[in-house]
XYZ file of C-alpha atoms in Angstrom:
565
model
C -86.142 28.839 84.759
C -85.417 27.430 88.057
C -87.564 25.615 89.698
C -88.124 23.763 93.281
C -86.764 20.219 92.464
C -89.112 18.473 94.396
C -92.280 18.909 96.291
C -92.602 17.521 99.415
C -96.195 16.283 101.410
C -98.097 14.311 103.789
C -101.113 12.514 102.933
C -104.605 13.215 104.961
C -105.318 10.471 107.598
C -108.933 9.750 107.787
C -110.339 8.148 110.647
C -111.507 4.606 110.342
C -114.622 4.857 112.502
C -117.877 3.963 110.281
C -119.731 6.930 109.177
C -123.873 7.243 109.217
C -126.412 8.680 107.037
C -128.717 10.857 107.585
C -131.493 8.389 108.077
C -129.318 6.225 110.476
C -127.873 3.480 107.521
C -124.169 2.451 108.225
C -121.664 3.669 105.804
C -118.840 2.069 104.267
C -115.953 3.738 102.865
C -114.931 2.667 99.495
C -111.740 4.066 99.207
C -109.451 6.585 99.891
C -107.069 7.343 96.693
C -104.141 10.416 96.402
C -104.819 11.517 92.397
C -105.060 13.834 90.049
C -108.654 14.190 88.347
C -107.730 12.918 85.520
C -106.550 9.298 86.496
C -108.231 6.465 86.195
C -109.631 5.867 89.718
C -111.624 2.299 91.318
C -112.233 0.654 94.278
C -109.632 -2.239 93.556
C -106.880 -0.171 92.413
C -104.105 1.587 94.633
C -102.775 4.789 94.406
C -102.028 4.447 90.627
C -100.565 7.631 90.135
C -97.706 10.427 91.379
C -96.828 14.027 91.357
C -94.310 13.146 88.773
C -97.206 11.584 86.231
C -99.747 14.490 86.604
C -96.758 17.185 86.085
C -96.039 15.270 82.463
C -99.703 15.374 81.916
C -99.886 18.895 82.698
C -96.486 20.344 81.314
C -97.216 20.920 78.536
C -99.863 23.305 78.974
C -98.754 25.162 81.693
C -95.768 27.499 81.427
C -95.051 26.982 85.641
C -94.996 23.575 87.491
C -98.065 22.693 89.282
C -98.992 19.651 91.156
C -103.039 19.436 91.822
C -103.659 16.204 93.974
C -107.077 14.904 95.012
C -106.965 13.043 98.092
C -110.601 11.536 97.877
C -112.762 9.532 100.727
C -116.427 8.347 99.215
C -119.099 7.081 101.621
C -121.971 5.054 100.725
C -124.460 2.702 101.977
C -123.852 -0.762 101.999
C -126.500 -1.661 99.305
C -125.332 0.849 96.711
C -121.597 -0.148 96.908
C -121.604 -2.135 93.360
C -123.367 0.946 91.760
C -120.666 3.432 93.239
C -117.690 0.790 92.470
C -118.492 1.293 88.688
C -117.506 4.490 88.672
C -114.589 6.168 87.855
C -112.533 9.510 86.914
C -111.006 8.706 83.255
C -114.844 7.478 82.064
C -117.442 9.141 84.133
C -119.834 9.908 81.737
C -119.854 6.502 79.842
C -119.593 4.588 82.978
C -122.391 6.440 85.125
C -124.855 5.887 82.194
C -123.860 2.199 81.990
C -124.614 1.927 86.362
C -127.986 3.893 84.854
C -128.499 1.138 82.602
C -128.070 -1.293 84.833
C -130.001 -0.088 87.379
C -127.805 1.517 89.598
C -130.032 4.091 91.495
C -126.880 6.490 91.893
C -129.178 9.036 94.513
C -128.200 13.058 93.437
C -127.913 15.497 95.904
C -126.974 19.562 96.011
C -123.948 19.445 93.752
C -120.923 20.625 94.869
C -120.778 23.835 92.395
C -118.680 26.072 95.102
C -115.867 23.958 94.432
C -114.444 25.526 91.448
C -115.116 29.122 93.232
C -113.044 28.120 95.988
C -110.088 27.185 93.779
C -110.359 30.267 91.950
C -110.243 32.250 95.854
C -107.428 29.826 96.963
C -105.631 30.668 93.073
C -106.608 34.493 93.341
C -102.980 35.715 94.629
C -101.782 33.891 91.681
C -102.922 36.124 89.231
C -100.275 35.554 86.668
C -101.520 31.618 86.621
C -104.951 32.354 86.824
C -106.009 31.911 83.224
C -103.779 29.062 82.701
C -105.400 27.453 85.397
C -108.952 27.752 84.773
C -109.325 25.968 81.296
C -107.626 22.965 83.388
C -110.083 23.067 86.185
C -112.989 23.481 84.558
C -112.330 20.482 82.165
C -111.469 18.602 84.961
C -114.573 19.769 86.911
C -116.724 19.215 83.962
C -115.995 15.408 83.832
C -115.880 15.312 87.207
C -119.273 16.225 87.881
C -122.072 13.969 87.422
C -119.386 12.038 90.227
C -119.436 14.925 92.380
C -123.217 15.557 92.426
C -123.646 12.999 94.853
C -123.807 15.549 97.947
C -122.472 16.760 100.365
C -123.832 14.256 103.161
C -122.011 10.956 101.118
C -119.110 12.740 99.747
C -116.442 14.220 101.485
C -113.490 15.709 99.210
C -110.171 17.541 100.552
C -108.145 18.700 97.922
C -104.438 19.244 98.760
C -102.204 21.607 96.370
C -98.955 21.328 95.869
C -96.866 23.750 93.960
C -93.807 25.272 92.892
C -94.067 28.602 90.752
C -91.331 30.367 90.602
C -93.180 33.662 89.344
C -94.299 33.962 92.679
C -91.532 32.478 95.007
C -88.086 33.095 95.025
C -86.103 31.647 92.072
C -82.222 30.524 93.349
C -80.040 31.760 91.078
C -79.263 29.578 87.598
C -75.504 28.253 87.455
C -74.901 31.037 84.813
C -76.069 33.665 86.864
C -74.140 32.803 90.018
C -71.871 34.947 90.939
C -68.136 33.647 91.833
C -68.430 34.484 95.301
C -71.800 32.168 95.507
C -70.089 29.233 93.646
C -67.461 29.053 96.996
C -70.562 28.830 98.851
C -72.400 25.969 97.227
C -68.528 24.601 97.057
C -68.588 24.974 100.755
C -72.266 23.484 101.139
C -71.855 20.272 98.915
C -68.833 18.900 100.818
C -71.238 18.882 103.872
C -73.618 17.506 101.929
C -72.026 14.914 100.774
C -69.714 14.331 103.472
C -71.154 15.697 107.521
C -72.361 12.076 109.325
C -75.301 13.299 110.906
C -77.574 13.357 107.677
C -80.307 15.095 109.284
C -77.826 18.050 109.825
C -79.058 19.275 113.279
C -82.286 18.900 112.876
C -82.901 21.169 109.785
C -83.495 21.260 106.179
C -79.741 21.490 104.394
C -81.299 22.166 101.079
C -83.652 24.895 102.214
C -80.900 26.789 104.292
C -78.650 26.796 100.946
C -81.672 28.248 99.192
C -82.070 30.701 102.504
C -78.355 31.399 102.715
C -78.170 32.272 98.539
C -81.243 34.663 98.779
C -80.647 36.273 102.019
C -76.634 36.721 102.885
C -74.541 38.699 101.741
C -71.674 37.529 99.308
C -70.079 40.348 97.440
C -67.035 40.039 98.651
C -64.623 37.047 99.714
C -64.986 38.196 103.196
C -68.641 38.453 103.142
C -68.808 34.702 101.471
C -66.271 33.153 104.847
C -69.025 35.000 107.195
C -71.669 32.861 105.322
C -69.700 29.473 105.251
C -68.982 30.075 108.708
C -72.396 30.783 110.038
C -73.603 27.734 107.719
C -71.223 25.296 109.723
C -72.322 26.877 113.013
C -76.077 25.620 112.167
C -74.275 22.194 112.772
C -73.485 23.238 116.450
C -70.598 20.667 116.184
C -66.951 22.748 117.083
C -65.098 20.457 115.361
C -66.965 21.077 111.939
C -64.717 24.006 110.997
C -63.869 27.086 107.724
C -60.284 27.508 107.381
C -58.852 30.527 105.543
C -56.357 29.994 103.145
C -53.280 30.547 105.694
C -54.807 28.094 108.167
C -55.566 25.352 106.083
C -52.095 25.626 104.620
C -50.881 25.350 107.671
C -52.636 22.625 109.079
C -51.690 20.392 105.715
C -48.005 21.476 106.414
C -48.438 20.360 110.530
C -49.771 16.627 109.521
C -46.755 16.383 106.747
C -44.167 17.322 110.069
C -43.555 20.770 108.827
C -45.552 23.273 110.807
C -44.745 27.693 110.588
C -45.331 28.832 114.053
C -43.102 29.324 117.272
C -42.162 25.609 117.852
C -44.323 24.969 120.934
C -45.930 22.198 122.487
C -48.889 23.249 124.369
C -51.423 21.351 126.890
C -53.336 22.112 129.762
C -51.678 22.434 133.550
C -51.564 19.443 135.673
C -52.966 21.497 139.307
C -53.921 20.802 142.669
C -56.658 22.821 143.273
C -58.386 22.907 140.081
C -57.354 24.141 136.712
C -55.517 27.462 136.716
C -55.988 30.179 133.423
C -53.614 29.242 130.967
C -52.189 26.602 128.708
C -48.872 24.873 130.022
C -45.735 24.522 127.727
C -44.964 21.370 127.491
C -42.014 21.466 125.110
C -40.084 24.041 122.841
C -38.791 22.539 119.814
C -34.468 22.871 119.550
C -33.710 25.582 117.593
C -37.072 27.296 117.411
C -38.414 30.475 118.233
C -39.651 29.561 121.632
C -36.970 28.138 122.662
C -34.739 31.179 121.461
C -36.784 33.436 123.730
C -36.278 31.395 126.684
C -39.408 29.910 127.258
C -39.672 26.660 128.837
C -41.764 23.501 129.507
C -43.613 24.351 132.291
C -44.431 27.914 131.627
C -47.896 29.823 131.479
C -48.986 31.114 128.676
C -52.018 33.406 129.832
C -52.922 35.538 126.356
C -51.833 35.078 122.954
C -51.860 39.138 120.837
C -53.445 40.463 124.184
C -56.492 37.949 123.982
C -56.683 36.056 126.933
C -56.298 32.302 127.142
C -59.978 32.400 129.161
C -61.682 33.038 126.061
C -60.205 29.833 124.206
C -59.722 26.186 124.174
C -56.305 24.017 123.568
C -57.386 24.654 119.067
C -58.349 27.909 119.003
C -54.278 28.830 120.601
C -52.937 25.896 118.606
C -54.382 27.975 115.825
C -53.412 31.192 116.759
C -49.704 30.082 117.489
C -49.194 29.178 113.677
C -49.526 31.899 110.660
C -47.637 32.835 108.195
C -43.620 32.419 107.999
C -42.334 35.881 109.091
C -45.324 37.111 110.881
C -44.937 38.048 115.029
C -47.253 36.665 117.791
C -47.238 38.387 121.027
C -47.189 35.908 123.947
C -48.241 36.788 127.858
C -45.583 34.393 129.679
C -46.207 33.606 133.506
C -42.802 31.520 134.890
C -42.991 31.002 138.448
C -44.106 34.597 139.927
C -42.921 36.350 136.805
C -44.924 37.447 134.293
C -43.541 38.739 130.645
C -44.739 39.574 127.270
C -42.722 37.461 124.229
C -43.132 38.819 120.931
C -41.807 35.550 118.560
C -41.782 35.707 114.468
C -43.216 32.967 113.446
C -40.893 30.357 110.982
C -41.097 26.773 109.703
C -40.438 24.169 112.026
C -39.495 20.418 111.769
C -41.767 18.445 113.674
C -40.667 15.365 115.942
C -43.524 13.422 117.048
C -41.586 10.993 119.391
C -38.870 11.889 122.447
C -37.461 8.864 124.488
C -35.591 8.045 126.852
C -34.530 4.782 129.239
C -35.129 5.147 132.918
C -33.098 2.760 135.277
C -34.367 2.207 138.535
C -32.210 0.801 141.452
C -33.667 -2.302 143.253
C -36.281 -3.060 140.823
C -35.962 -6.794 139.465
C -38.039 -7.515 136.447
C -38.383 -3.995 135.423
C -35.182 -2.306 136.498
C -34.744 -0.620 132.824
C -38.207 1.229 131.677
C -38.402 2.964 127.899
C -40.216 6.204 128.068
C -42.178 6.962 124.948
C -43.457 10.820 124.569
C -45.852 10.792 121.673
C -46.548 14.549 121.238
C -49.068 14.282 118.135
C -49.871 11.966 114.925
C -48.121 13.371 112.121
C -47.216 11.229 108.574
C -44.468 10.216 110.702
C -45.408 9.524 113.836
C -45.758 5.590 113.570
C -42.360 5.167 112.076
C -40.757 7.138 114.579
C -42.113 4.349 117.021
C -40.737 1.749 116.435
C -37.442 3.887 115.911
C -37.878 4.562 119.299
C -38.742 0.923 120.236
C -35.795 -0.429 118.177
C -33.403 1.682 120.224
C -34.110 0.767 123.561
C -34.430 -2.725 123.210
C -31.218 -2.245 122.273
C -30.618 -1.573 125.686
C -31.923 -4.692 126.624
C -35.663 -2.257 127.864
C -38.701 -4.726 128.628
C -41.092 -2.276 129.771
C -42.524 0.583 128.456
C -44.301 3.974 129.070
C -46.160 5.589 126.388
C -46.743 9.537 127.040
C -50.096 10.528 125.606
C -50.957 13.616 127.789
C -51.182 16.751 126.084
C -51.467 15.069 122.609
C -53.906 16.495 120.561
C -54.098 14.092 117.853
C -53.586 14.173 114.045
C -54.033 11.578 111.735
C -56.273 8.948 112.235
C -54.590 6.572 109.841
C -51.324 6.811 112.252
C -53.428 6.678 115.385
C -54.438 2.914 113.767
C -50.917 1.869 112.804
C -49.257 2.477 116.240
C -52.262 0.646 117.746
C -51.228 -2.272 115.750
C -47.373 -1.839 116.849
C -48.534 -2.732 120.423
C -51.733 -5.253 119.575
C -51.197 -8.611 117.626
C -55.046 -8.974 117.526
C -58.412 -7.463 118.687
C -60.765 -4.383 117.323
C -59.069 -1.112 117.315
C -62.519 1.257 116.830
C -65.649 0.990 115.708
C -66.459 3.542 112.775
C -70.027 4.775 113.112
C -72.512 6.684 111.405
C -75.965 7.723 112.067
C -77.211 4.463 110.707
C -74.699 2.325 113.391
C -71.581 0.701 112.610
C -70.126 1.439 109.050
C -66.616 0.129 109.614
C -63.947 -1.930 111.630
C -60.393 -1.248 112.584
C -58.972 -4.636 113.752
C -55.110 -5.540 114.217
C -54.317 -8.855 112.704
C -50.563 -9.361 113.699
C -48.891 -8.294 110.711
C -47.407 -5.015 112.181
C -46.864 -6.643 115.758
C -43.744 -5.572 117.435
C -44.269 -5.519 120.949
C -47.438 -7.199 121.777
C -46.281 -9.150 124.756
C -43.988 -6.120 126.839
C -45.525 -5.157 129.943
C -47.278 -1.236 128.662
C -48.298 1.853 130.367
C -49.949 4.498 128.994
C -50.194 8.454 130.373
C -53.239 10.499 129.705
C -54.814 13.323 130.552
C -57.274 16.149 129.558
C -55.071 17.214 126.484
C -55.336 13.818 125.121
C -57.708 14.077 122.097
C -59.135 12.748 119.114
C -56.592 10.161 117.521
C -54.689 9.944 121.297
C -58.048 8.818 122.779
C -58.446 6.383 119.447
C -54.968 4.884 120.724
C -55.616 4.355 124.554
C -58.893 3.101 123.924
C -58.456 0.320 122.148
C -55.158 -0.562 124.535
C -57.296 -0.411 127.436
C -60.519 -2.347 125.963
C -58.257 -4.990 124.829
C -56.807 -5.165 128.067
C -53.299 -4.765 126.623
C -52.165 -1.588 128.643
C -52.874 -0.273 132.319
C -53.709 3.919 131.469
C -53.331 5.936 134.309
C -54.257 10.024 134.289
C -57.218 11.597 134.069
C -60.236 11.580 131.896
C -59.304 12.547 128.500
C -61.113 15.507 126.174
C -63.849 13.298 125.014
C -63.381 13.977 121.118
C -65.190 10.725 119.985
C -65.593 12.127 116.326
C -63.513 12.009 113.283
C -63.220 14.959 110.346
C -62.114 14.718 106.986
C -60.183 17.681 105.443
C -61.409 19.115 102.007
C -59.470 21.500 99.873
C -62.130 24.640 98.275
C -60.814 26.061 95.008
C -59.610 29.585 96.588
C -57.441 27.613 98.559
C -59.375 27.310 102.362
C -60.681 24.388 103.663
C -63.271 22.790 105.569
C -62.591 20.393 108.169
C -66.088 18.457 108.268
C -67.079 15.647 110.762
C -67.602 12.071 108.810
C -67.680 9.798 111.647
C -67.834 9.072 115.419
C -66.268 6.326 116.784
C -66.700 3.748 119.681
C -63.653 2.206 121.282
C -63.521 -2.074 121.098
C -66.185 -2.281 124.281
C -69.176 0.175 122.056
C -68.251 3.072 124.280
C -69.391 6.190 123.111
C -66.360 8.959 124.658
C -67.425 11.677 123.050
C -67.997 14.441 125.802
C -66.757 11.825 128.114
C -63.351 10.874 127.647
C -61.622 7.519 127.782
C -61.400 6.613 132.085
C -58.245 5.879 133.107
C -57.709 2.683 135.377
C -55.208 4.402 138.410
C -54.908 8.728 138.785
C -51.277 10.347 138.440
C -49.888 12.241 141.401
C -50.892 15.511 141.329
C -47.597 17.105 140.755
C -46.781 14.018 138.175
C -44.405 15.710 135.997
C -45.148 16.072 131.534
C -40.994 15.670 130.184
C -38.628 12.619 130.549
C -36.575 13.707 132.605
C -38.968 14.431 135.628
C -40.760 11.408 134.859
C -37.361 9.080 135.763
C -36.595 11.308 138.415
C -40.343 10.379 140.288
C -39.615 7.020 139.283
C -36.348 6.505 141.262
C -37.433 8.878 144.193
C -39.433 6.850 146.244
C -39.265 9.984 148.840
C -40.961 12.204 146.405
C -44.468 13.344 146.173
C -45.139 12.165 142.513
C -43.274 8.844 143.088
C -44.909 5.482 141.639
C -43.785 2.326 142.741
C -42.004 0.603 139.589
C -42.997 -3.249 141.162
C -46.596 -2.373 140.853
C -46.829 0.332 137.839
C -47.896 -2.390 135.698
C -50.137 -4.160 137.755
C -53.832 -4.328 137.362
């Protein structure tokens, strides 16, 4: 039998104020005690008992769980308080005639015989626990009530029950009785459980919408049981708390290994003058892929994605949509220039490349006449290595500058975000991990993976720049090590963990926030950049050197002051 596994309440405040007799005689209250009428009960003792004793003492004569508390306040005047002190629950009889003995005057009012006549109206929709119930009460009334006979004018007793009977209230399903379909579910609901870092989940009770969620939605089907997961992780109200079907999640572990099946695109949002036009901008087409095949090029619109438009989604949800399964055909709306098209690509595995570079020489600079460009495009398992291949290269070409390209980057792993942090920091906090409770953990960079800590740095951001990206410029900036120049980035100042279910899907569930080295909280806000970017400041390499050496054009920065303060 399944049964509530724990009962939950909130203990009567009395007011303090001093109560008065009939005849005018201050009254002092003695004490005010949570137990069950059976405990031993005096003036000098504390709450000496819990829901947990008084369900041993009454388990074994009641086939369903009950809790009866007594939350108790006695009154009495000030004279009478050593004759009232005697008494108690477990020895009424024997100690009231002892206070009788010894002269206690114990006055006796109306007694309070209604008492067990309201218990059996409060117990009457019960009726299964009915008899069960009364040989219990009226024992415990029975001792009870040479005590209770006091009256009502010096007594005044609130009784507060507590129970769980599962003859009368829904009874969750037993573990044998489960079906498969609600086993994925609770699968689903432990890992935020165990896992989501806001621990009072929204505001809400995460067991009782489990108990809700098994009773009231439907799971019959697999279908049926990713509607419920999914409209359990939308309680959360966090977008980043996710369900992903089998084919996504597969996907996504392929993407942070560098394998990825989709069209081989690079997507971010449009650098514009006058606001931000529909659409996602391609910013690169990986060689040999299917984009890239069809034509398409960085600095193309894509508008809709299988006749959806791009209106109705932000940079994930087209990330997602982009990848499925090898062989499978995606139908892209393509604006270049004035021309619009429709692309239909078939999707295939593609070899990621995190890192494009390039040196840019610029006639009449002195001190930083040769400038490495760095294009970090996301944080894959190889994104740090590929680097400092990058950095190994063009100091070979005697580069003492650099420009690392973070716009459009989405992010990836966290891990990598914190290793290439350390590439360009020989000391200093990275992040702070946080939880609801504060700080729970610090990234810090103590030298050991140094390899250009000293190089005058730049770093390029924008509104694409997310999540591990914003982890990276953060810290650079904080720590003073790197001028950033952009825009505001996304403002993704939370970190998930992926977990694996057994049908093969996945949850991506937020563990953490962070704060960047100076306890700022970007989430919704964005990491500030120190300088703006031309408007027309273009995303690839090759338009970047181009602005660089053109001191005529409109996105031209001066190379003797880019890495000034």
């Amino acid at each position: 039998m399944a049964t509530c596994s724990r009962a939950l309440f909130v203990p009567a405040v009395v007011s303090p104020s001093p109560a008065v007799t009939r005849r005018g005689a201050p009254l002092v209250r003695l004490h005010t005690v949570t137990a069950p009428p059976s405990v031993h009960l005096s003036r000098s003792s504390a709450p000496a008992t819990s829901a947990t004793l008084f369900r041993k003492q009454l388990g074994a004569e009641l086939p369903i769980r009950v809790v009866l508390v007594s939350v108790v306040s006695i009154w009495e005047p000030r004279l009478r308080l050593r004759a009232v002190a005697c008494c108690c629950f477990a020895h009424m009889t024997q100690c009231c005639k002892a206070g009788r003995r010894s002269g206690c005057d114990l006055p006796t009012g109306q007694p309070i015989s209604a008492l067990p006549r309201a218990i059996k109206r409060m117990m009457s929709t019960y009726a299964s626990l009915l008899t069960s119930l009364r040989g219990n009460i009226s024992r415990g009334y029975k001792t009870a009530k040479p005590f209770l006979s006091i009256g009502f004018g010096r007594v005044v007793l609130g009784m507060v029950l507590v129970m769980s009977i599962s003859a009368a209230t829904y009874t969750a399903p037993s573990s044998s009785a489960r079906t498969e379909e609600n086993l994925l579910f609770l699968e689903a609901w432990r890992a935020v459980d165990r896992a989501y870092y806001d621990k009072s989940f929204n505001g809400q009770s995460w067991f009782r919408y489990r108990e809700n969620a098994l009773r009231n939605e439907p799971m019959s089907t697999r279908e049926e049981t990713y509607a419920a997961i999914k409209k359990m992780l939308s309680t959360l109200d966090d977008p980043f708390t996710r369900f992903l079907e089998p084919e996504k999640f597969k996907s996504l572990r392929s993407g942070s290994q560098g394998t990825l099946t989709g069209v081989g695109l690079s997507i971010g949002y449009p650098m514009a003058l006058n606001g931000s036009p529909s659409g996602l901008s391609v910013m690169s087409a990986t060689p040999g892929g299917p984009a890239e095949k069809s034509g398409i090029l960085p600095g193309d619109i894509i508008f809709a994605i299988d006749s959806r438009s791009i209106e109705d989604m932000d940079i994930y949800d087209a990330a997602e949509r982009l990848q499925g399964l090898e062989g499978s055909s995606v139908d892209l709306a393509i604006r270049s220039g004035s021309n619009t098209r429709h692309v239909v690509l078939k999707r295939q595995t593609v070899t990621l490349n995190p890192v494009r570079s390039r040196m840019c020489e610029i006639p009449g600079a002195e001190d930083n006449s040769k400038i490495g460009y760095i294009k970090l495009t996301t944080f894959n398992q190889n994104a740090a290595g590929s680097v400092k291949e990058a950095l190994k290269t063009l100091r070979g070409n005697n580069v003492k500058s650099f420009v690392l390209d973070l716009r459009n980057n989405s992010g990836g792993l966290f891990p990598e975000g914190i290793e290439i942090a350390k590439i360009w920091m020989d000391k200093g906090v990275i992040v702070y991990i946080c939880d609801s409770q504060g700080v729970r953990d610090i990234y810090e960079a103590d030298g050991a993976n140094t390899i250009a800590a000293s190089e005058p740095l730049v770093v390029l951001v924008n509104k694409g720049t997310a999540s591990a990206s914003e982890i990276l410029a953060g810290a650079l900036k904080d720590n003073k090590r790197a001028v950033i120049y952009g825009e505001p980035t996304y403002g993704k100042g939370k970190i998930q963990s992926v977990f694996a279910l057994s049908d093969g899907s996945g949850l991506a569930v937020t563990v953490a926030r962070y704060e960047t080295p100076a306890h700022t909280d970007i989430n919704k806000v964005g990491v500030i950049p120190d300088r703006p970017l031309p408007a027309s400041f273009p995303t690839d390499e090759d338009g970047f050197c181009s602005c660089l050496r053109d001191s005529s054009s409109a996105c031209n920065l001066n190379a003797a002051q880019l890495f000034t303060r």
